[in-house]
XYZ file of C-alpha atoms in Angstrom:
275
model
C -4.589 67.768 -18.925
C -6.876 64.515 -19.074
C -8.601 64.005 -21.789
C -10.461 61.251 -23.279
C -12.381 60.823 -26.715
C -14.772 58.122 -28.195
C -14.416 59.505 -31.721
C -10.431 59.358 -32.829
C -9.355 56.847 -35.429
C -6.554 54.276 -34.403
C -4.375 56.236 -36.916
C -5.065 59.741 -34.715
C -4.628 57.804 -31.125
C -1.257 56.236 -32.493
C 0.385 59.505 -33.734
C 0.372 61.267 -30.337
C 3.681 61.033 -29.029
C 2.563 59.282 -25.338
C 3.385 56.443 -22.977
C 1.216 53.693 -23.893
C 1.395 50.305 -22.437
C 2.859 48.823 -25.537
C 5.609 51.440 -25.764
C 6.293 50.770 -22.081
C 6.837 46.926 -22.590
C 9.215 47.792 -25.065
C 11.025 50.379 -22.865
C 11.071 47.837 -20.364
C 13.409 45.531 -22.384
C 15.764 49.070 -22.724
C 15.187 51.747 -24.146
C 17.160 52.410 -27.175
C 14.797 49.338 -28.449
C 11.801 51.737 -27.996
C 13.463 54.827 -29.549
C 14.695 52.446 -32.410
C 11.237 51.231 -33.303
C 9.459 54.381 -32.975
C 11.898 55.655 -35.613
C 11.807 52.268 -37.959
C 8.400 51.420 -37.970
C 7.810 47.987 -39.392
C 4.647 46.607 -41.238
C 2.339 44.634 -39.067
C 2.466 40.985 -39.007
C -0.215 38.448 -40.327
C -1.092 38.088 -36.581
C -1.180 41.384 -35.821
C -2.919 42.093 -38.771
C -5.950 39.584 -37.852
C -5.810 40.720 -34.175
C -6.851 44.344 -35.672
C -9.491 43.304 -38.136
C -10.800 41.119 -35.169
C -11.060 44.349 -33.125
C -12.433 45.874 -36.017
C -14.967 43.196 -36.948
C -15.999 42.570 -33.034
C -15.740 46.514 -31.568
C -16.682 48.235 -34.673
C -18.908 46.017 -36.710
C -20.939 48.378 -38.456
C -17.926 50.037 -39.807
C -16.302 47.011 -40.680
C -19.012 45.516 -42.493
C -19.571 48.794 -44.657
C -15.654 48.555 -45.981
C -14.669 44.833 -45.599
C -15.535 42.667 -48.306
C -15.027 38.958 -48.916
C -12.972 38.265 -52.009
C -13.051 35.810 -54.733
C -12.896 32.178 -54.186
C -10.295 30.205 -56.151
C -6.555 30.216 -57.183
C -4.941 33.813 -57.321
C -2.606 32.634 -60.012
C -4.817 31.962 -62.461
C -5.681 34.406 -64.929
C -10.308 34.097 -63.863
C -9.340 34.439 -60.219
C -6.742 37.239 -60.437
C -9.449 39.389 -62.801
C -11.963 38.945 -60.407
C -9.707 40.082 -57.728
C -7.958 43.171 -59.571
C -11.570 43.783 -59.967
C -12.486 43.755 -56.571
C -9.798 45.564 -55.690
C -10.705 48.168 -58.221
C -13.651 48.768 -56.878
C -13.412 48.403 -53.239
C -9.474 49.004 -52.250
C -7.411 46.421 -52.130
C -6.856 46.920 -48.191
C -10.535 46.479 -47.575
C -10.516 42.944 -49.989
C -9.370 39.654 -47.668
C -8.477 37.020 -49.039
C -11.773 34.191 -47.870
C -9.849 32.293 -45.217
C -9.532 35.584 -43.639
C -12.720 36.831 -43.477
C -14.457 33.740 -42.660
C -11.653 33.582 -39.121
C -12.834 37.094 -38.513
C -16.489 36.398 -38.676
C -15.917 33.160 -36.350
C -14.408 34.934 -34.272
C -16.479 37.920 -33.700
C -19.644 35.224 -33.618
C -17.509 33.748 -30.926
C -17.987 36.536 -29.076
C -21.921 37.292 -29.846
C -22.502 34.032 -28.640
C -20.639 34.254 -25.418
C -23.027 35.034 -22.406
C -20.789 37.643 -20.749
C -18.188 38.465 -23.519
C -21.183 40.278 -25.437
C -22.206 42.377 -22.363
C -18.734 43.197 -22.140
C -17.787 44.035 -25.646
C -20.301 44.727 -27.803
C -22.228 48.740 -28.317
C -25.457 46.664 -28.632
C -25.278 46.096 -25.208
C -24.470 49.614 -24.280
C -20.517 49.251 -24.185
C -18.366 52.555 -25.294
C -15.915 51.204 -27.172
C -12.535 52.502 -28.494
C -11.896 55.100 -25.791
C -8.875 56.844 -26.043
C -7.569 58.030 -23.178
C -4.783 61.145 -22.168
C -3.004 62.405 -19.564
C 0.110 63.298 -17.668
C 1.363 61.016 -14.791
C 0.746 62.582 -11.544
C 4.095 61.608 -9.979
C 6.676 62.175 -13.319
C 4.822 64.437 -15.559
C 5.422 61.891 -18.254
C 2.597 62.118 -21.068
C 0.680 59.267 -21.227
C -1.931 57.421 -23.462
C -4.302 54.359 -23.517
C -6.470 53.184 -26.174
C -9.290 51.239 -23.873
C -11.277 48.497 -25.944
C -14.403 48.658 -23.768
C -16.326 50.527 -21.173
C -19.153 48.378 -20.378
C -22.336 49.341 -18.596
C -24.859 47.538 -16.434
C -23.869 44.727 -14.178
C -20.272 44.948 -15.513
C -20.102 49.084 -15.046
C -17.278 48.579 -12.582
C -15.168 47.099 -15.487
C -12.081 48.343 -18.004
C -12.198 45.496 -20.595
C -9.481 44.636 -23.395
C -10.078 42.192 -25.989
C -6.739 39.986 -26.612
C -6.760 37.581 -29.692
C -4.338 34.471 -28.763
C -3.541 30.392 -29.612
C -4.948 29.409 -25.973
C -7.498 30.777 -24.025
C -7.314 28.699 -21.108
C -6.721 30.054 -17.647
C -3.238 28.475 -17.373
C -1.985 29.197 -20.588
C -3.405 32.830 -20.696
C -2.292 33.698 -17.249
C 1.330 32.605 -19.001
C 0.907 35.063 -21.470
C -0.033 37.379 -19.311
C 4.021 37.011 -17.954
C 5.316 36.741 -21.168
C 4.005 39.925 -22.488
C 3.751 42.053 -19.522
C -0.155 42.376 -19.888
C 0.062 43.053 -15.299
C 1.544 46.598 -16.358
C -0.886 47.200 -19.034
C -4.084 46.209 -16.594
C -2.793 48.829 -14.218
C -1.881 51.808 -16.903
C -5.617 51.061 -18.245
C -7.227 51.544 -14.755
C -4.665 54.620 -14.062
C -5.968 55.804 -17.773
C -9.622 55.479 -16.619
C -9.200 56.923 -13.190
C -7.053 59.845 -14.218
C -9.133 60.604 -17.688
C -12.590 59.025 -17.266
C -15.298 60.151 -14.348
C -16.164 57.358 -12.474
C -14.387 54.650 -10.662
C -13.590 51.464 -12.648
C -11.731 49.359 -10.148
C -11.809 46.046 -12.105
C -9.818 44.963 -15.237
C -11.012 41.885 -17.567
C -9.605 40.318 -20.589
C -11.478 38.596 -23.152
C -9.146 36.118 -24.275
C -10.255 35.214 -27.672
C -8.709 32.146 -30.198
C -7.841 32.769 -33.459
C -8.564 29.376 -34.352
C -11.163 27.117 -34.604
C -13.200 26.215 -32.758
C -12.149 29.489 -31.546
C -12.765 29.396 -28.086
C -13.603 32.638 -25.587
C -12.640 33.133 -22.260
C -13.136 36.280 -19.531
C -10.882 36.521 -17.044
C -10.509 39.772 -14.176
C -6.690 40.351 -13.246
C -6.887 39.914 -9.336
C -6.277 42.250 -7.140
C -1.936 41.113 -6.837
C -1.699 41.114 -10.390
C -2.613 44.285 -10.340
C -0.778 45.807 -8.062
C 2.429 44.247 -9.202
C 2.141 45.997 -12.479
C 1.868 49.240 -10.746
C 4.872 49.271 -9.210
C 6.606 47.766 -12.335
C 4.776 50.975 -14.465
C 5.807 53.256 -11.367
C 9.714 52.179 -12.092
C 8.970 52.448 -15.915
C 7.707 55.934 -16.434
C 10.200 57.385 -13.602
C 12.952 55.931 -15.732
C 11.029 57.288 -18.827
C 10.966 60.965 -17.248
C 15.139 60.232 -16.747
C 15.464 59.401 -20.186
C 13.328 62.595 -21.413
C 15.142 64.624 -18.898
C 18.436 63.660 -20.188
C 17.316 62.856 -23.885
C 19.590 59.347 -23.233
C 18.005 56.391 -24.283
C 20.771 53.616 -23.515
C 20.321 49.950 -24.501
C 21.256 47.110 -22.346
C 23.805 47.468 -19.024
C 27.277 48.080 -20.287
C 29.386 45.704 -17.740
C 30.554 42.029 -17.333
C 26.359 40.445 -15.803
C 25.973 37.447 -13.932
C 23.960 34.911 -16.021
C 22.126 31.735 -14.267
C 19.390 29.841 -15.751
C 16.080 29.946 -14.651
C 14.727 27.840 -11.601
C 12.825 25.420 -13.454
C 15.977 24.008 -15.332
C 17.273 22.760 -12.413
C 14.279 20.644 -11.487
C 13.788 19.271 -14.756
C 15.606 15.652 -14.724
C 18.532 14.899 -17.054
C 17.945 12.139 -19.628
């Protein structure tokens, strides 16, 4: 059954057991990896970490200023500082205290995005955009539960539009569209759509990114996957979650191919010139 909500917490969206993008990148490098990290979850990274309070901050501001606070300035070690901040902590939680660097990068940022002409439209509920929908249902050709957690559903001039807000070092076309290889972000533009067209009740044909920098003077692009992009990742996520439903049929999760593989380096190092 499709389903899709506006009102679950990321901690509700992540415990459903489902096919998300992210799990499917991971089961597309094998997938014993997947099964191992679903079973040994780790704690997020300092990246990851900003990338969420980002969201947070830029998706959910009034939420995030009514339970993120700034905390003290100074030297943690010494004995002032570290009252001030056990007092902080005391009184706020010390998850919702970050440390000043912090929160000032997460306010630049999400002013980054207020202040960009078609970012805002995109992103942000002032403008009308339904944020944080997430999204169920059950693949049409494997039967293979599946989830997405769509950042943005814009309205207006941009109503034809799945958006997803990426925090990154470069936000340039050619180094995005690079890290749009490197981390398989072609088979999460088409699950999003398939989430949307399966789940939602209208056609959303197009898929942006706002590619947003985490540092200053943190720059923001907005880029639409074209049309080939697009349709590449579908037929990678086609392979994916038919090789899922074998490995739920079977309840065999196997890592990499067992045999002798032929290895050859990639293309470019034979045009590079030897010093």
């Amino acid at each position: 059954m499709s389903k899709v909500h506006f009102d679950w917490s990321p901690e509700k969206y992540f415990a459903v057991p489902a096919a998300s993008s992210t799990n499917l990148r991971l089961f597309d490098r094998s997938p014993a990896h997947l099964r191992w990290a679903l079973a040994n979850p780790k704690e997020a990274t300092k990246a990851q970490k900003l990338g969420s309070l980002a969201h947070l901050a830029i998706l959910e501001s009034a939420y995030f200023k009514e339970n993120y606070y700034r905390g003290p300035e100074g030297d943690k070690r010494t004995k002032p500082v570290r009252a001030l901040w056990l007092e902080a902590e005391e009184d706020f939680g010390a998850e919702f205290v970050l440390a000043p660097d912090l929160f000032d990068t997460i306010q630049s940022m999400r002013d980054a995005v207020h202040s960009h002409p078609v970012a805002s439209k995109l992103l942000l509920a002032e403008y009308g955009a339904a944020n944080e929908a997430s999204c169920f249902w059950d693949d049409v050709f494997t039967d293979v539960a599946c989830k997405a957690r769509i950042d943005a559903l814009p309205i207006g001039e941009y109503e034809g539009c799945v958006v997803d807000l990426k925090t990154t070092l470069d936000a340039s076309r050619d180094k995005f569209s690079r890290s749009c290889v490197q981390f398989g972000y072609e088979i999460q533009a088409a699950h999003y759509l398939e989430a949307w067209s399966a789940a939602g009740d209208n056609e959303r044909p197009s898929f942006l990114f706002v590619a947003l920098e985490k540092t200053p003077p943190f720059g923001c692009s907005v880029f639409c996957m074209d049309p080939a992009s697009v349709e590449l990742g579908r037929r990678k996520l086609d392979l994916l979650l038919e090789r899922w439903a074998w490995c739920e049929s079977d309840d065999d999760w196997p890592g990499y191919e067992e045999g002798i593989q032929d290895l050859s380096l990639p293309g470019y190092a034979f045009t590079r010139e030897i010093e």
